């Protein structure tokens, strides 16, 4: 897999039907390793490790309905009250983080209403705070320990 610009982590890989799968500690099952899944797993462990988001408050590949269409979020982290706090949209490393990626995440967030939105392709990331319908670019991801 591609070397990402995210911290390394200990992961379990197995082969199923001759294809590589990685263990997702949130879904508690092996998931086929695609370039996007590789990024998702790195971001997930980065958020739990360096940013201290509790595993119990994280969901991966959650469904949502947008204009009667079934969509899914890559990573959704909840606050202590069970409300969406951080929405994460992951892309494969070869996908540029364009306005289209940002707009996709913001569309999903129009339903979820998370305070923060993060987009990443594993090589770079952008995090935004959403206030009163506007997104403001931040320099860093908030740490769970300082969430108010």
PDB file of C-alpha atoms in Angstrom:
ATOM      1  CA  UNK A   1       0.000   0.000   0.000  1.00  0.00           C
ATOM      2  CA  UNK A   2       0.968   3.631  -0.448  1.00  0.00           C
ATOM      3  CA  UNK A   3       3.021   5.320   2.276  1.00  0.00           C
ATOM      4  CA  UNK A   4       0.763   7.928   3.899  1.00  0.00           C
ATOM      5  CA  UNK A   5       1.555  11.155   5.694  1.00  0.00           C
ATOM      6  CA  UNK A   6      -0.069   9.832   8.882  1.00  0.00           C
ATOM      7  CA  UNK A   7       1.365   8.031  11.911  1.00  0.00           C
ATOM      8  CA  UNK A   8       1.950   4.308  11.531  1.00  0.00           C
ATOM      9  CA  UNK A   9      -0.110   1.972  13.711  1.00  0.00           C
ATOM     10  CA  UNK A  10      -0.211  -1.718  14.513  1.00  0.00           C
ATOM     11  CA  UNK A  11      -2.732  -3.422  12.295  1.00  0.00           C
ATOM     12  CA  UNK A  12      -3.881  -6.953  11.552  1.00  0.00           C
ATOM     13  CA  UNK A  13      -4.045  -8.089   7.948  1.00  0.00           C
ATOM     14  CA  UNK A  14      -5.306 -11.396   6.607  1.00  0.00           C
ATOM     15  CA  UNK A  15      -6.167 -12.827   3.211  1.00  0.00           C
ATOM     16  CA  UNK A  16      -9.701 -13.845   2.382  1.00  0.00           C
ATOM     17  CA  UNK A  17     -10.275 -15.363  -1.020  1.00  0.00           C
ATOM     18  CA  UNK A  18      -6.728 -14.377  -1.936  1.00  0.00           C
ATOM     19  CA  UNK A  19      -7.379 -10.669  -1.239  1.00  0.00           C
ATOM     20  CA  UNK A  20      -5.920  -8.610   1.631  1.00  0.00           C
ATOM     21  CA  UNK A  21      -8.229  -7.523   4.459  1.00  0.00           C
ATOM     22  CA  UNK A  22      -7.489  -5.260   7.416  1.00  0.00           C
ATOM     23  CA  UNK A  23      -9.156  -5.515  10.819  1.00  0.00           C
ATOM     24  CA  UNK A  24     -11.364  -2.523  11.664  1.00  0.00           C
ATOM     25  CA  UNK A  25     -11.465  -2.168  15.456  1.00  0.00           C
ATOM     26  CA  UNK A  26     -14.653  -0.093  15.296  1.00  0.00           C
ATOM     27  CA  UNK A  27     -16.698  -2.488  13.125  1.00  0.00           C
ATOM     28  CA  UNK A  28     -14.861  -5.435  14.730  1.00  0.00           C
ATOM     29  CA  UNK A  29     -14.364  -7.283  11.467  1.00  0.00           C
ATOM     30  CA  UNK A  30     -11.958  -7.579   8.564  1.00  0.00           C
ATOM     31  CA  UNK A  31     -12.540  -5.154   5.695  1.00  0.00           C
ATOM     32  CA  UNK A  32     -11.016  -5.474   2.221  1.00  0.00           C
ATOM     33  CA  UNK A  33      -8.062  -3.118   1.875  1.00  0.00           C
ATOM     34  CA  UNK A  34      -8.794  -0.565  -0.810  1.00  0.00           C
ATOM     35  CA  UNK A  35      -6.810   2.665  -1.113  1.00  0.00           C
ATOM     36  CA  UNK A  36      -9.666   4.526   0.630  1.00  0.00           C
ATOM     37  CA  UNK A  37      -9.900   1.921   3.413  1.00  0.00           C
ATOM     38  CA  UNK A  38      -6.146   2.216   3.957  1.00  0.00           C
ATOM     39  CA  UNK A  39      -6.589   5.970   4.489  1.00  0.00           C
ATOM     40  CA  UNK A  40      -9.697   5.449   6.663  1.00  0.00           C
ATOM     41  CA  UNK A  41      -7.861   3.076   9.000  1.00  0.00           C
ATOM     42  CA  UNK A  42      -4.884   5.412   9.334  1.00  0.00           C
ATOM     43  CA  UNK A  43      -7.095   8.432  10.043  1.00  0.00           C
ATOM     44  CA  UNK A  44      -9.134   6.422  12.537  1.00  0.00           C
ATOM     45  CA  UNK A  45      -6.064   5.349  14.523  1.00  0.00           C
ATOM     46  CA  UNK A  46      -4.575   8.842  14.290  1.00  0.00           C
ATOM     47  CA  UNK A  47      -7.741  10.367  15.768  1.00  0.00           C
ATOM     48  CA  UNK A  48      -7.900   7.778  18.559  1.00  0.00           C
ATOM     49  CA  UNK A  49      -4.179   7.936  19.314  1.00  0.00           C
ATOM     50  CA  UNK A  50      -2.903  11.438  18.880  1.00  0.00           C
ATOM     51  CA  UNK A  51      -6.214  13.266  19.286  1.00  0.00           C
ATOM     52  CA  UNK A  52      -7.634  11.011  22.029  1.00  0.00           C
ATOM     53  CA  UNK A  53     -11.092  10.411  20.570  1.00  0.00           C
ATOM     54  CA  UNK A  54     -12.651   7.470  22.464  1.00  0.00           C
ATOM     55  CA  UNK A  55     -13.334   4.335  20.458  1.00  0.00           C
ATOM     56  CA  UNK A  56     -16.829   4.101  21.969  1.00  0.00           C
ATOM     57  CA  UNK A  57     -17.844   7.405  20.358  1.00  0.00           C
ATOM     58  CA  UNK A  58     -16.683   6.517  16.830  1.00  0.00           C
ATOM     59  CA  UNK A  59     -18.664   4.981  13.977  1.00  0.00           C
ATOM     60  CA  UNK A  60     -17.264   4.006  10.591  1.00  0.00           C
ATOM     61  CA  UNK A  61     -19.252   3.591   7.390  1.00  0.00           C
ATOM     62  CA  UNK A  62     -22.483   4.864   8.959  1.00  0.00           C
ATOM     63  CA  UNK A  63     -25.473   5.376   6.723  1.00  0.00           C
ATOM     64  CA  UNK A  64     -27.418   8.572   6.179  1.00  0.00           C
ATOM     65  CA  UNK A  65     -30.136   9.747   3.850  1.00  0.00           C
ATOM     66  CA  UNK A  66     -29.497  12.777   1.658  1.00  0.00           C
ATOM     67  CA  UNK A  67     -32.398  13.862  -0.590  1.00  0.00           C
ATOM     68  CA  UNK A  68     -33.827  10.334  -0.338  1.00  0.00           C
ATOM     69  CA  UNK A  69     -30.512   8.839  -1.458  1.00  0.00           C
ATOM     70  CA  UNK A  70     -28.644   6.361   0.737  1.00  0.00           C
ATOM     71  CA  UNK A  71     -25.157   7.679   1.513  1.00  0.00           C
ATOM     72  CA  UNK A  72     -22.488   6.744   4.036  1.00  0.00           C
ATOM     73  CA  UNK A  73     -20.027   8.606   6.176  1.00  0.00           C
ATOM     74  CA  UNK A  74     -16.455   7.355   6.440  1.00  0.00           C
ATOM     75  CA  UNK A  75     -15.934   8.255  10.104  1.00  0.00           C
ATOM     76  CA  UNK A  76     -18.327   9.999  12.459  1.00  0.00           C
ATOM     77  CA  UNK A  77     -17.318  10.900  16.001  1.00  0.00           C
ATOM     78  CA  UNK A  78     -19.891  11.846  18.607  1.00  0.00           C
ATOM     79  CA  UNK A  79     -19.575  14.171  21.597  1.00  0.00           C
ATOM     80  CA  UNK A  80     -20.357  13.243  25.211  1.00  0.00           C
ATOM     81  CA  UNK A  81     -24.067  13.955  24.634  1.00  0.00           C
ATOM     82  CA  UNK A  82     -24.226  11.601  21.640  1.00  0.00           C
ATOM     83  CA  UNK A  83     -24.417  14.371  19.031  1.00  0.00           C
ATOM     84  CA  UNK A  84     -22.260  14.375  15.868  1.00  0.00           C
ATOM     85  CA  UNK A  85     -19.020  16.205  16.634  1.00  0.00           C
ATOM     86  CA  UNK A  86     -16.511  15.401  13.870  1.00  0.00           C
ATOM     87  CA  UNK A  87     -17.398  14.167  10.397  1.00  0.00           C
ATOM     88  CA  UNK A  88     -14.497  12.690   8.431  1.00  0.00           C
ATOM     89  CA  UNK A  89     -14.499  12.143   4.680  1.00  0.00           C
ATOM     90  CA  UNK A  90     -11.635   9.955   3.438  1.00  0.00           C
ATOM     91  CA  UNK A  91     -10.430   9.662  -0.122  1.00  0.00           C
ATOM     92  CA  UNK A  92      -7.818   7.450  -1.736  1.00  0.00           C
ATOM     93  CA  UNK A  93      -4.317   8.969  -1.891  1.00  0.00           C
ATOM     94  CA  UNK A  94      -4.569   9.571  -5.644  1.00  0.00           C
ATOM     95  CA  UNK A  95      -7.723  11.699  -5.183  1.00  0.00           C
ATOM     96  CA  UNK A  96      -7.008  15.417  -4.786  1.00  0.00           C
ATOM     97  CA  UNK A  97      -8.807  17.254  -2.009  1.00  0.00           C
ATOM     98  CA  UNK A  98     -10.702  19.612  -4.284  1.00  0.00           C
ATOM     99  CA  UNK A  99     -13.742  21.777  -3.694  1.00  0.00           C
ATOM    100  CA  UNK A 100     -15.853  18.797  -4.815  1.00  0.00           C
ATOM    101  CA  UNK A 101     -14.582  16.698  -1.896  1.00  0.00           C
ATOM    102  CA  UNK A 102     -15.199  19.569   0.518  1.00  0.00           C
ATOM    103  CA  UNK A 103     -18.705  20.101  -0.909  1.00  0.00           C
ATOM    104  CA  UNK A 104     -19.515  16.390  -0.508  1.00  0.00           C
ATOM    105  CA  UNK A 105     -18.526  16.501   3.159  1.00  0.00           C
ATOM    106  CA  UNK A 106     -20.483  19.716   3.728  1.00  0.00           C
ATOM    107  CA  UNK A 107     -23.578  18.194   2.052  1.00  0.00           C
ATOM    108  CA  UNK A 108     -23.391  15.217   4.414  1.00  0.00           C
ATOM    109  CA  UNK A 109     -22.851  17.559   7.324  1.00  0.00           C
ATOM    110  CA  UNK A 110     -25.953  19.563   6.398  1.00  0.00           C
ATOM    111  CA  UNK A 111     -27.846  16.486   7.618  1.00  0.00           C
ATOM    112  CA  UNK A 112     -25.570  15.499  10.518  1.00  0.00           C
ATOM    113  CA  UNK A 113     -24.742  18.979  11.880  1.00  0.00           C
ATOM    114  CA  UNK A 114     -21.300  18.061  13.263  1.00  0.00           C
ATOM    115  CA  UNK A 115     -19.266  20.916  14.714  1.00  0.00           C
ATOM    116  CA  UNK A 116     -16.151  19.912  12.750  1.00  0.00           C
ATOM    117  CA  UNK A 117     -15.536  18.429   9.294  1.00  0.00           C
ATOM    118  CA  UNK A 118     -12.254  16.792   8.263  1.00  0.00           C
ATOM    119  CA  UNK A 119     -11.296  15.709   4.748  1.00  0.00           C
ATOM    120  CA  UNK A 120      -8.174  13.632   4.073  1.00  0.00           C
ATOM    121  CA  UNK A 121      -6.551  11.555   1.372  1.00  0.00           C
ATOM    122  CA  UNK A 122      -3.832  10.328   3.731  1.00  0.00           C
ATOM    123  CA  UNK A 123      -1.280  12.687   2.235  1.00  0.00           C
ATOM    124  CA  UNK A 124      -2.912  15.915   3.360  1.00  0.00           C
ATOM    125  CA  UNK A 125      -5.921  16.975   5.351  1.00  0.00           C
ATOM    126  CA  UNK A 126      -8.121  19.986   5.988  1.00  0.00           C
ATOM    127  CA  UNK A 127     -10.298  20.526   9.033  1.00  0.00           C
ATOM    128  CA  UNK A 128     -13.116  23.018   9.302  1.00  0.00           C
ATOM    129  CA  UNK A 129     -15.265  24.294  12.123  1.00  0.00           C
ATOM    130  CA  UNK A 130     -18.871  24.787  11.081  1.00  0.00           C
ATOM    131  CA  UNK A 131     -20.651  27.736  12.694  1.00  0.00           C
ATOM    132  CA  UNK A 132     -23.983  29.208  11.666  1.00  0.00           C
ATOM    133  CA  UNK A 133     -23.880  27.503   8.277  1.00  0.00           C
ATOM    134  CA  UNK A 134     -20.347  28.613   7.408  1.00  0.00           C
ATOM    135  CA  UNK A 135     -17.164  26.527   7.415  1.00  0.00           C
ATOM    136  CA  UNK A 136     -13.949  28.028   8.774  1.00  0.00           C
ATOM    137  CA  UNK A 137     -10.590  26.418   7.998  1.00  0.00           C
ATOM    138  CA  UNK A 138      -8.643  25.471  11.140  1.00  0.00           C
ATOM    139  CA  UNK A 139      -4.934  24.840  11.522  1.00  0.00           C
ATOM    140  CA  UNK A 140      -5.328  21.660  13.557  1.00  0.00           C
ATOM    141  CA  UNK A 141      -7.802  19.026  14.671  1.00  0.00           C
ATOM    142  CA  UNK A 142      -9.304  19.544  18.138  1.00  0.00           C
ATOM    143  CA  UNK A 143      -8.249  17.092  20.827  1.00  0.00           C
ATOM    144  CA  UNK A 144     -11.003  15.183  22.560  1.00  0.00           C
ATOM    145  CA  UNK A 145      -9.692  16.176  25.997  1.00  0.00           C
ATOM    146  CA  UNK A 146     -10.472  19.842  25.291  1.00  0.00           C
ATOM    147  CA  UNK A 147     -13.928  19.396  23.787  1.00  0.00           C
ATOM    148  CA  UNK A 148     -16.401  21.625  25.561  1.00  0.00           C
TER     149      UNK A 148
END
